Tab-separated table of C-alpha atoms and ligand atoms in Angstrom:
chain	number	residue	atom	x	y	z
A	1	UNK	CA	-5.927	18.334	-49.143
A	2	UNK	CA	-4.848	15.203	-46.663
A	3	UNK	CA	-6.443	14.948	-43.487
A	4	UNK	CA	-3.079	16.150	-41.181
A	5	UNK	CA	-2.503	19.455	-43.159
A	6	UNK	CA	-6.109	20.237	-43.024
A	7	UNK	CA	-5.607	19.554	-39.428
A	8	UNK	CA	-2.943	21.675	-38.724
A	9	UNK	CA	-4.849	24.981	-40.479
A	10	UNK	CA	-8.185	23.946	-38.613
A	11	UNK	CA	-6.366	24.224	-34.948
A	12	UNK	CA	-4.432	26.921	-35.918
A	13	UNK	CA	-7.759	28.448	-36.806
A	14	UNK	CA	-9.126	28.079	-33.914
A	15	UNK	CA	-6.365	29.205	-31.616
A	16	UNK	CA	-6.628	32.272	-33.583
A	17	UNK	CA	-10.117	32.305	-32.634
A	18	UNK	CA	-9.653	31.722	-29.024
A	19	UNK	CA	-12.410	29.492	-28.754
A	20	UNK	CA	-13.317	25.702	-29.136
A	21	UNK	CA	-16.322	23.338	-28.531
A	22	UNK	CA	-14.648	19.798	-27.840
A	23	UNK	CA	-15.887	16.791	-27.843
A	24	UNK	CA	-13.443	14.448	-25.689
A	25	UNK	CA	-13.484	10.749	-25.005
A	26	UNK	CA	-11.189	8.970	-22.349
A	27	UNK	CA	-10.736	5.243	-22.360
A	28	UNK	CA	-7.253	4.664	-20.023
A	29	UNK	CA	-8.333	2.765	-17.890
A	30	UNK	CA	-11.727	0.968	-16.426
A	31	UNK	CA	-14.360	4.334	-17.541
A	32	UNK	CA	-15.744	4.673	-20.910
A	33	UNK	CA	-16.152	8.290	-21.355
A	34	UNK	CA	-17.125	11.316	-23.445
A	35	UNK	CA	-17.765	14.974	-22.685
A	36	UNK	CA	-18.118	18.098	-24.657
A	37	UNK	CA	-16.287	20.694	-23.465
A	38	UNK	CA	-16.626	24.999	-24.160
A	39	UNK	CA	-13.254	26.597	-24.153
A	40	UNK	CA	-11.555	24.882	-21.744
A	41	UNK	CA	-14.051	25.615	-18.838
A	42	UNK	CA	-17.436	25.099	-19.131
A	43	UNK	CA	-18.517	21.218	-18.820
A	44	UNK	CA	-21.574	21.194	-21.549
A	45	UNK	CA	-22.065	17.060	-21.428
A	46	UNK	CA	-19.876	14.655	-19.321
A	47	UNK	CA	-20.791	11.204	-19.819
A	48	UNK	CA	-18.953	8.494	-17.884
A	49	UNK	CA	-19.918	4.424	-17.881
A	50	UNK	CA	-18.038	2.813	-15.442
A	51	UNK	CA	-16.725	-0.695	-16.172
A	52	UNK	CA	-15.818	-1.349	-12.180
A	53	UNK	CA	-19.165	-4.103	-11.666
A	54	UNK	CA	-17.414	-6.070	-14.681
A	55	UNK	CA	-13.511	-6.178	-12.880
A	56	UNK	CA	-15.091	-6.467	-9.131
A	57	UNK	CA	-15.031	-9.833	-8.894
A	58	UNK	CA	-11.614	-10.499	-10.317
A	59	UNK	CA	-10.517	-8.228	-7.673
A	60	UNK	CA	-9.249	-5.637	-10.145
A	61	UNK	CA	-8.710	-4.253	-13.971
A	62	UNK	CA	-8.382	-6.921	-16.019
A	63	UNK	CA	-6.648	-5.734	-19.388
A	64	UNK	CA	-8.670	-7.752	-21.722
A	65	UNK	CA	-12.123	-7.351	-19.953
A	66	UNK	CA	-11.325	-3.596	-20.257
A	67	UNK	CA	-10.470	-3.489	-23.561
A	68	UNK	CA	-13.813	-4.958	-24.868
A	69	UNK	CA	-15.619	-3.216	-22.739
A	70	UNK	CA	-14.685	-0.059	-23.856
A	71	UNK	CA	-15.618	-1.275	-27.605
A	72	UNK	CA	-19.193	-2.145	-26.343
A	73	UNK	CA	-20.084	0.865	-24.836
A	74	UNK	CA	-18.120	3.513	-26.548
A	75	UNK	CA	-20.502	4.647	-29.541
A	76	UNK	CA	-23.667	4.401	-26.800
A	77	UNK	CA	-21.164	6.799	-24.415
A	78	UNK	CA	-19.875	9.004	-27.373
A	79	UNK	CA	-23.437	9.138	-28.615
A	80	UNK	CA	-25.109	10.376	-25.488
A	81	UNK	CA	-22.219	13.136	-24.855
A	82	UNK	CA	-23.515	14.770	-27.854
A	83	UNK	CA	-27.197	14.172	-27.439
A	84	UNK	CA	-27.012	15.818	-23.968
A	85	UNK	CA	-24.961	18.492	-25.011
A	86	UNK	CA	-27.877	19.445	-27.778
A	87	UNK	CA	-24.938	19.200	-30.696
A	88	UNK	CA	-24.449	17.326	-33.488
A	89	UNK	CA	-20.960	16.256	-34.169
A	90	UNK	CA	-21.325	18.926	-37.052
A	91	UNK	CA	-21.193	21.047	-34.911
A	92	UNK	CA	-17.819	20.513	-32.528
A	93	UNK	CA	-14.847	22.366	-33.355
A	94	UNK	CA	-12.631	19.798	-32.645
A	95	UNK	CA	-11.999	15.945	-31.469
A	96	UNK	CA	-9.622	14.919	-28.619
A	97	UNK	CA	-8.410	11.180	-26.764
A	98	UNK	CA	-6.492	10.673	-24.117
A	99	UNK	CA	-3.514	8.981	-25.947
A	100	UNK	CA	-1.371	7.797	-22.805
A	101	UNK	CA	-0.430	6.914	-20.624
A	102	UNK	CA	-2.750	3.726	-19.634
A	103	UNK	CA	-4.008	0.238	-20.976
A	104	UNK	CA	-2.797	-0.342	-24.320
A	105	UNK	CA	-5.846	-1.877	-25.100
A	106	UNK	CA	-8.465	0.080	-23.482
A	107	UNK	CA	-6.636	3.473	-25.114
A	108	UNK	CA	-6.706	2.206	-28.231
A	109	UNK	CA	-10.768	2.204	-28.573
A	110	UNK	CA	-10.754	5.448	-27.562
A	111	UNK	CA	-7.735	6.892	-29.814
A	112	UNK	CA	-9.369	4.766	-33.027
A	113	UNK	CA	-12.753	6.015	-32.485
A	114	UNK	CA	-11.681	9.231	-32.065
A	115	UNK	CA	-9.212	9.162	-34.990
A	116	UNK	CA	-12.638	7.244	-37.108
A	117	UNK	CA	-15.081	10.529	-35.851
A	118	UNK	CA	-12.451	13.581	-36.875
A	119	UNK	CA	-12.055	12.269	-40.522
A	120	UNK	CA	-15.409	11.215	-40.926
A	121	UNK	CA	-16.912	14.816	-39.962
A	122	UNK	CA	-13.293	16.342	-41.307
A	123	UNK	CA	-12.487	17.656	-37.581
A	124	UNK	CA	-9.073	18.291	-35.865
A	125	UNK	CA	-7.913	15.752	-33.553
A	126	UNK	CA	-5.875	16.234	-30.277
A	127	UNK	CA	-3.739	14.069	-28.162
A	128	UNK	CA	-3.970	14.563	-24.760
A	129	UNK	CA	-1.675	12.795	-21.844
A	130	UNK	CA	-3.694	11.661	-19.222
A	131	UNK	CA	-1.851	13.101	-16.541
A	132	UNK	CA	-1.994	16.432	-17.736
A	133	UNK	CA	-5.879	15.828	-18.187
A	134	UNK	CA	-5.969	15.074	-14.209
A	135	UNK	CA	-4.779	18.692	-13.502
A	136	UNK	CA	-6.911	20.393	-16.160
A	137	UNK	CA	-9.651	19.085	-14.310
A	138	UNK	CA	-8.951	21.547	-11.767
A	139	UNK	CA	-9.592	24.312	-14.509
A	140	UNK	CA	-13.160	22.665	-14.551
A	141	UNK	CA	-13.880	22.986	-11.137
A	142	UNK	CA	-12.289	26.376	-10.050
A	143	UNK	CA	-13.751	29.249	-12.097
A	144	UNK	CA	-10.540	31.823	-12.074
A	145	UNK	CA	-7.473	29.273	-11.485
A	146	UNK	CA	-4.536	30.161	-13.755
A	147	UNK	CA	-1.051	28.991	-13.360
A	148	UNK	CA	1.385	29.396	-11.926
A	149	UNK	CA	0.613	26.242	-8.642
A	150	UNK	CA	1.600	23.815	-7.080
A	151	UNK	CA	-0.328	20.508	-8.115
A	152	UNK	CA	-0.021	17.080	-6.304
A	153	UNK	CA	-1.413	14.593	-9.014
A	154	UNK	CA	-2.545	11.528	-7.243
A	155	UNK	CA	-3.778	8.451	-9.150
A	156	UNK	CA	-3.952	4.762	-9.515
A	157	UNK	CA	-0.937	4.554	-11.650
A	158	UNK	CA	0.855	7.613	-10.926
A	159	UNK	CA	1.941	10.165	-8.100
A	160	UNK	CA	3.535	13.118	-8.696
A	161	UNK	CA	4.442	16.745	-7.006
A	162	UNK	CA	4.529	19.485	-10.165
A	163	UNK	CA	5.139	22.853	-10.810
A	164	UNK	CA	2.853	24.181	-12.867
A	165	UNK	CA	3.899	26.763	-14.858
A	166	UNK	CA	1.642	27.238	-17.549
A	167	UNK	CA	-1.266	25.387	-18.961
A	168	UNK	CA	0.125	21.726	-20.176
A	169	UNK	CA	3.332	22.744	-18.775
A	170	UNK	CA	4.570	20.981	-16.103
A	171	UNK	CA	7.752	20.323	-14.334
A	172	UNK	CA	7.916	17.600	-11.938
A	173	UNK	CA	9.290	17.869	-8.762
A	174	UNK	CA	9.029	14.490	-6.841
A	175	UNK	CA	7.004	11.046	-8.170
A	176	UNK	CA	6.812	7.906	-6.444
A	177	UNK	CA	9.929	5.794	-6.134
A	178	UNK	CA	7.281	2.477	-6.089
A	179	UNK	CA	3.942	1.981	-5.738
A	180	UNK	CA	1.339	4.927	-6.662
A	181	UNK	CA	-1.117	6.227	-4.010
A	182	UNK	CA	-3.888	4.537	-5.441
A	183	UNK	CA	-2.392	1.366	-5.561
A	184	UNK	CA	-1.323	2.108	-2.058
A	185	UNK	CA	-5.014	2.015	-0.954
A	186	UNK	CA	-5.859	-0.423	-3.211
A	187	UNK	CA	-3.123	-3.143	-1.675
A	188	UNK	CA	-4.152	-2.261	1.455
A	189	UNK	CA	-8.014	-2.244	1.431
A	190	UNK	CA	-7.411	-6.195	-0.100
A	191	UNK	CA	-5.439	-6.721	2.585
A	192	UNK	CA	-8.477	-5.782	4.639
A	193	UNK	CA	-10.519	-7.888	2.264
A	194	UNK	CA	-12.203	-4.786	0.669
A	195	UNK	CA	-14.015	-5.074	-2.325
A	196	UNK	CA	-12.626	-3.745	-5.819
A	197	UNK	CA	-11.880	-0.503	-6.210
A	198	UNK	CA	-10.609	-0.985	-2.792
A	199	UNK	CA	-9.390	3.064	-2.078
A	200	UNK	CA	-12.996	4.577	-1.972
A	201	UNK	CA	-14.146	1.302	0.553
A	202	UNK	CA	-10.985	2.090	2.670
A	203	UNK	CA	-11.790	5.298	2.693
A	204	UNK	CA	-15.272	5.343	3.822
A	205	UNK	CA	-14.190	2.832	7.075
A	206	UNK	CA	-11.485	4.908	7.580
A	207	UNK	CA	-13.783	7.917	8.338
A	208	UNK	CA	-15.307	5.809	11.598
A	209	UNK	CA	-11.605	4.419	13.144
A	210	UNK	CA	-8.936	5.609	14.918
A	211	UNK	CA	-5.745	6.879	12.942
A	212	UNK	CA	-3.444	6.442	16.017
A	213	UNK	CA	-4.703	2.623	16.675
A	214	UNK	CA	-1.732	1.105	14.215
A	215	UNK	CA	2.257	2.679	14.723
A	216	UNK	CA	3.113	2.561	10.705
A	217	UNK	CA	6.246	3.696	9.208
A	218	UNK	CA	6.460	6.917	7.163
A	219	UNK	CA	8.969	6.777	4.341
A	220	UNK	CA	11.889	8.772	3.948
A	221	UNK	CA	13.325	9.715	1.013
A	222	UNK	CA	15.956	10.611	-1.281
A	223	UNK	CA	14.843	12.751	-3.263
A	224	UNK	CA	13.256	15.795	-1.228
A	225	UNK	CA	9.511	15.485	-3.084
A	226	UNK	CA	9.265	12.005	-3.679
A	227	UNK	CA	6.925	9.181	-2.255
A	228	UNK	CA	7.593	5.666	-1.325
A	229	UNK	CA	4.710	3.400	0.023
A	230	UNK	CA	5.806	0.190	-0.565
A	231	UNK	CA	7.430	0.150	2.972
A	232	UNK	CA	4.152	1.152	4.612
A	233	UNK	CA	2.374	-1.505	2.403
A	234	UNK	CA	4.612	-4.279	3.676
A	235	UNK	CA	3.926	-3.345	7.499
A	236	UNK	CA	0.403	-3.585	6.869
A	237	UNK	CA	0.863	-6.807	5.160
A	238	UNK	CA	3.199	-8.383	8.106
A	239	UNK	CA	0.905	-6.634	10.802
A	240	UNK	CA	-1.944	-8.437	8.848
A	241	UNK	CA	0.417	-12.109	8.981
A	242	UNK	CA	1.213	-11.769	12.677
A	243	UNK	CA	-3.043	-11.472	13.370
A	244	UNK	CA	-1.707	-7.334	14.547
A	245	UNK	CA	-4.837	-6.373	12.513
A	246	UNK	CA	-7.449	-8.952	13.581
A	247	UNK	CA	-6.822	-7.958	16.864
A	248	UNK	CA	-8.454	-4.320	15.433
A	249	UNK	CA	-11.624	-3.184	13.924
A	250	UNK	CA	-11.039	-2.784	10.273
A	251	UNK	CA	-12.387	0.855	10.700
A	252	UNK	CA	-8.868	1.489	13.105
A	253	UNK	CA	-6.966	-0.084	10.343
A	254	UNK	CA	-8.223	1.911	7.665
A	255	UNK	CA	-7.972	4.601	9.892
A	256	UNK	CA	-4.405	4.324	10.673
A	257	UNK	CA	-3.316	3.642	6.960
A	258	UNK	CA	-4.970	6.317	4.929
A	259	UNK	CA	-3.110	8.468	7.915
A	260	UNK	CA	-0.108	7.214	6.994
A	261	UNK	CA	-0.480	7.845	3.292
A	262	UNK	CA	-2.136	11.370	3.850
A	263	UNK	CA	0.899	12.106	6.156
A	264	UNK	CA	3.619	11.437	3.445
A	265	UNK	CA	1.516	13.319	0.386
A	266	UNK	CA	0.744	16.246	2.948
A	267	UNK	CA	4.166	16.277	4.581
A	268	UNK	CA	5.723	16.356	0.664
A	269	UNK	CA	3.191	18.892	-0.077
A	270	UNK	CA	3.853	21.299	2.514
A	271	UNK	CA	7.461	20.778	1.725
A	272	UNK	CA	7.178	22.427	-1.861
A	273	UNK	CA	4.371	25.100	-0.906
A	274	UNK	CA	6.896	26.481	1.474
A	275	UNK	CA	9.816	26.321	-0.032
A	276	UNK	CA	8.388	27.665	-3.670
A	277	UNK	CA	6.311	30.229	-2.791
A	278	UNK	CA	3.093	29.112	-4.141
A	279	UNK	CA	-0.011	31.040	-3.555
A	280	UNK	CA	-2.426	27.902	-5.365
A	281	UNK	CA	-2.530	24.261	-4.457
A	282	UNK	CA	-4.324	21.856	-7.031
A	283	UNK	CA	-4.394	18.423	-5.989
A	284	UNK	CA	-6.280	16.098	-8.696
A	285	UNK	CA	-6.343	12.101	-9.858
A	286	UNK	CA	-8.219	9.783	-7.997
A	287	UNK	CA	-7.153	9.496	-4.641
A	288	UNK	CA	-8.057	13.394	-4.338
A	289	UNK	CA	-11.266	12.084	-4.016
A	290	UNK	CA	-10.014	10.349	-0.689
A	291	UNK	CA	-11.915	12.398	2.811
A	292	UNK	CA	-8.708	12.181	4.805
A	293	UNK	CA	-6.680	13.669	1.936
A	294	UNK	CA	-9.229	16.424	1.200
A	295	UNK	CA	-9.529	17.824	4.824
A	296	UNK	CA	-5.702	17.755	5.625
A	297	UNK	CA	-5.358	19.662	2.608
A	298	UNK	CA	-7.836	22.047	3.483
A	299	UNK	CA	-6.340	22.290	6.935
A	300	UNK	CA	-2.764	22.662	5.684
A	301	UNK	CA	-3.678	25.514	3.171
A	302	UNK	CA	-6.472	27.432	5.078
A	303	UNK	CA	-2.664	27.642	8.112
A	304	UNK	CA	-0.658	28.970	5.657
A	305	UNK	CA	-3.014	31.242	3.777
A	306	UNK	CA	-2.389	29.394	0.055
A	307	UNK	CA	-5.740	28.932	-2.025
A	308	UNK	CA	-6.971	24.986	-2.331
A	309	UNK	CA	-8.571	23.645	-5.062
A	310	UNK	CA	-9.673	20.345	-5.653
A	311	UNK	CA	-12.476	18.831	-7.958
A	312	UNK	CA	-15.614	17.370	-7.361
A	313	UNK	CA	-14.986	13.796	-6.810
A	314	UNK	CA	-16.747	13.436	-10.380
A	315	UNK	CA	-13.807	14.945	-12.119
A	316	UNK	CA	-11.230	13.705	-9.590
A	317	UNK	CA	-11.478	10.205	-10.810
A	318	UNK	CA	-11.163	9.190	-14.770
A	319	UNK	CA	-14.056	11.433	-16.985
A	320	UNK	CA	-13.480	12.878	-20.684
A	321	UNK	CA	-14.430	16.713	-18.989
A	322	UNK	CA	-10.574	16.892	-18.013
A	323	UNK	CA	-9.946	15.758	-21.353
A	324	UNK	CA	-11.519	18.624	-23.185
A	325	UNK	CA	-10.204	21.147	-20.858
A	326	UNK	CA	-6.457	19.677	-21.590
A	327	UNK	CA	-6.771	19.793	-25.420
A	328	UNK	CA	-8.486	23.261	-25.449
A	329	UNK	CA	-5.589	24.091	-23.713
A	330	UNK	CA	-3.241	22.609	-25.743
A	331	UNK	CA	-4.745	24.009	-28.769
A	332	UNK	CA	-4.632	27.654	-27.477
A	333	UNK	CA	-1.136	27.431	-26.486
A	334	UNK	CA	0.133	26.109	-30.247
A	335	UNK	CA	1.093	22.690	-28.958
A	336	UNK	CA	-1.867	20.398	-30.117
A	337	UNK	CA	-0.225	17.307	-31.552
A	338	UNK	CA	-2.909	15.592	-33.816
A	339	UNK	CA	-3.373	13.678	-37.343
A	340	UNK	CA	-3.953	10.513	-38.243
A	341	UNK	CA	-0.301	9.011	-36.663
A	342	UNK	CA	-1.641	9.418	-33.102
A	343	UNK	CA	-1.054	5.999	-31.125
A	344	UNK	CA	-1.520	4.808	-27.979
A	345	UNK	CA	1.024	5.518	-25.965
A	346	UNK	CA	0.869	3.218	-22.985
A	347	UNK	CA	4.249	4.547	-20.823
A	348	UNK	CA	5.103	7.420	-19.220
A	349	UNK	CA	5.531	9.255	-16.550
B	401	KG4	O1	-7.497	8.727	-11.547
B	401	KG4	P1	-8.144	7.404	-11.416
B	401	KG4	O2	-9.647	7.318	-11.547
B	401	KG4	O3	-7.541	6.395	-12.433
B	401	KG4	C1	-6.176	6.398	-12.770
B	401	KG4	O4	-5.769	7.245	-13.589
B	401	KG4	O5	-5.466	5.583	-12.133
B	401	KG4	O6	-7.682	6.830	-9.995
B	401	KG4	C2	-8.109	5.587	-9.553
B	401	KG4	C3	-7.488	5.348	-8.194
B	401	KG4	C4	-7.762	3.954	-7.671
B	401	KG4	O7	-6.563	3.432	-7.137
B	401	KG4	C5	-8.801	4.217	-6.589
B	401	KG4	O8	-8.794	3.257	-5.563
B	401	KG4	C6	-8.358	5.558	-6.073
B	401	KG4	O9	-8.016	6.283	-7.242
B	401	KG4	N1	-9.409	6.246	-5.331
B	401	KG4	C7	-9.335	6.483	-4.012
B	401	KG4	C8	-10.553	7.105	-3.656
B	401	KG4	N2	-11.319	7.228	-4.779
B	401	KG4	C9	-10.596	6.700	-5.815
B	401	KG4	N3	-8.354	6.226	-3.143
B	401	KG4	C10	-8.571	6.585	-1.868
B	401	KG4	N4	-9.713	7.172	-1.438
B	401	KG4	C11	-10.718	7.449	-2.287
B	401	KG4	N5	-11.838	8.032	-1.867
B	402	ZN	ZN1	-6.739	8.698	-14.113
């Protein structure tokens, strides 16, 4: 039998079943990682080896660098997933990659190797879209979440303001009209001459300044839920020209930006909690590993009686966990989409 029909009986097998041990390996972006994942929600190895020493002193990803990277360590990363999890690769029910969106290059070790592992040990594969594998991580992290919620999905390359109606089913309310929120930070902490990654450095000065030392501008938008930063970025940039922000301590700067930013997500947020009659917030991706974001959140909810969940900032930022959570997901609900076709699929939303 060819290796795609077998495919298609094994994960229809197993969604008969109702159960799956996955072994998942994420490569997007700047992490090579793997993690072996029980039905959906129980982390059983979560290996993550982060490239961000290698890009720090270009002061940021560099495509290329990534790419090989990824080829050097992913065996070593894929290898010690399984070790720790005390299974062979025998033994895993099925094989899933993050498949887009992200680095061309840097997906591409990850999609081949796992493409190379499923029809070597005659496994299922599964695509999964990295966006989708940022909220799943939320599945990780709190025990009895089901959907319907609200999720605000905050990244490097994306933010976005969802519906979630069902696992791997989203519908997007608002996105960013520009820049992402991770970007956001990132600009901005260079700006302060930050080290790469520059959000979690902003961050951490942020927590000692003053938010009301700067006046920045808040962006209003067309669309009701969607973000705009590039404005904000572009006051901090003049402020810095005209010497505003020497005239500070970097902590007041910090300070006063991440408000800015947390005002817009929170003020969005708020927006579509009220108005849609949530009862869950999930807010995952990267910059929900930012302080200022995680306490207005809390505050916000804990006022208007809605249930908050956010990850660890382990599974916030890029891991394969939230990858085998996704793809268990998408194999219970039918809409696994495997086989030996599966690209890299660098664009979307
Ligand atoms: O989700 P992620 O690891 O990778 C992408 O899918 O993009 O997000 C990385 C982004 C970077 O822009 C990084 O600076 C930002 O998340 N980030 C933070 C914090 N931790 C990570 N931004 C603000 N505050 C943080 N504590
Ligand atoms: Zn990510």
């Amino acid at each position: 039998m060819l290796y795609d029909e077998r495919c298609a009986i094994q994960l229809n097998d197993l969604r008969r079943a109702g159960h799956a041990v996955i072994l998942a390996i994420e490569t997007s972006c700047d992490e090579t990682a793997a993690a072996v994942i029980r039905d959906g929600r129980e982390i059983v190895s979560n290996v993550v080896a982060t490239q961000i020493p290698l890009h720090a002193r270009y002061g940021g990803v560099v495509p290329e660098v990534a790419s090989r990277a990824h080829v050097e360590s992913i065996n070593a990363v894929v290898d010690r997933a399984l070790s720790e999890s005390g299974l062979r690769l025998a033994d895993v029910d099925a094989i899933a990659a993050t498949n887009g969106p992200g680095l061309v290059g840097a997906l591409l070790v990850g999609v081949s190797t796992a493409k190379a592992l499923a029809f070597a040990a005659s496994k299922p594969l599964v695509a999964v879209h990295h966006m989708e594998a940022h909220i799943s991580a939320a599945y990780l992290a709190c025990a009895d979440l089901t959907p319907p919620f609200l999720c605000l999905t905050v990244s490097g390359g994306h933010t976005a303001l969802a519906d979630v109606t069902d696992y791997g089913e989203t519908r997007v309310l608002g996105r960013t009209l520009d820049d992402a929120a991770g970007e956001a930070f990132d600009k901005a902490a260079r700006v302060l001459g930050l080290p790469y990654p520059g959000g979690p450095a902003l961050d951490l000065l942020a927590e000692n300044g003053n938010p009301r030392a700067l006046a920045l501008p808040r962006a209003k938008t067309p669309g009701a839920y969607d973000f705009s930063f590039s404005g904000l970025k572009t006051a901090f940039i003049q402020l810095d020209r005209k010497g505003t922000l020497a005239s500070l301590s970097k902590e007041d700067a910090a300070a006063s930006y991440r408000e800015a930013v947390v005002d817009m997500l929170a003020a969005k947020t708020r927006r579509a909690a009220d108005s849609g009659g949530y009862r869950t917030i999930v807010v995952a991706g990267g910059v929900a590993a930012n302080r200022g974001l995680r306490a207005r959140m809390a505050k916000d909810c804990e006022s208007r009686g809605l249930r908050l969940c956010i990850p660890p900032v382990s599974l916030c930022t890029d891991n394969a966990a939230m990858v085998g959570s996704a793809a268990y997901y998408r194999i219970m609900s039918g809409k696994a989409v495997g086989g030996l076709s599966m690209n890299a699929e660098p664009a979307g939303y």
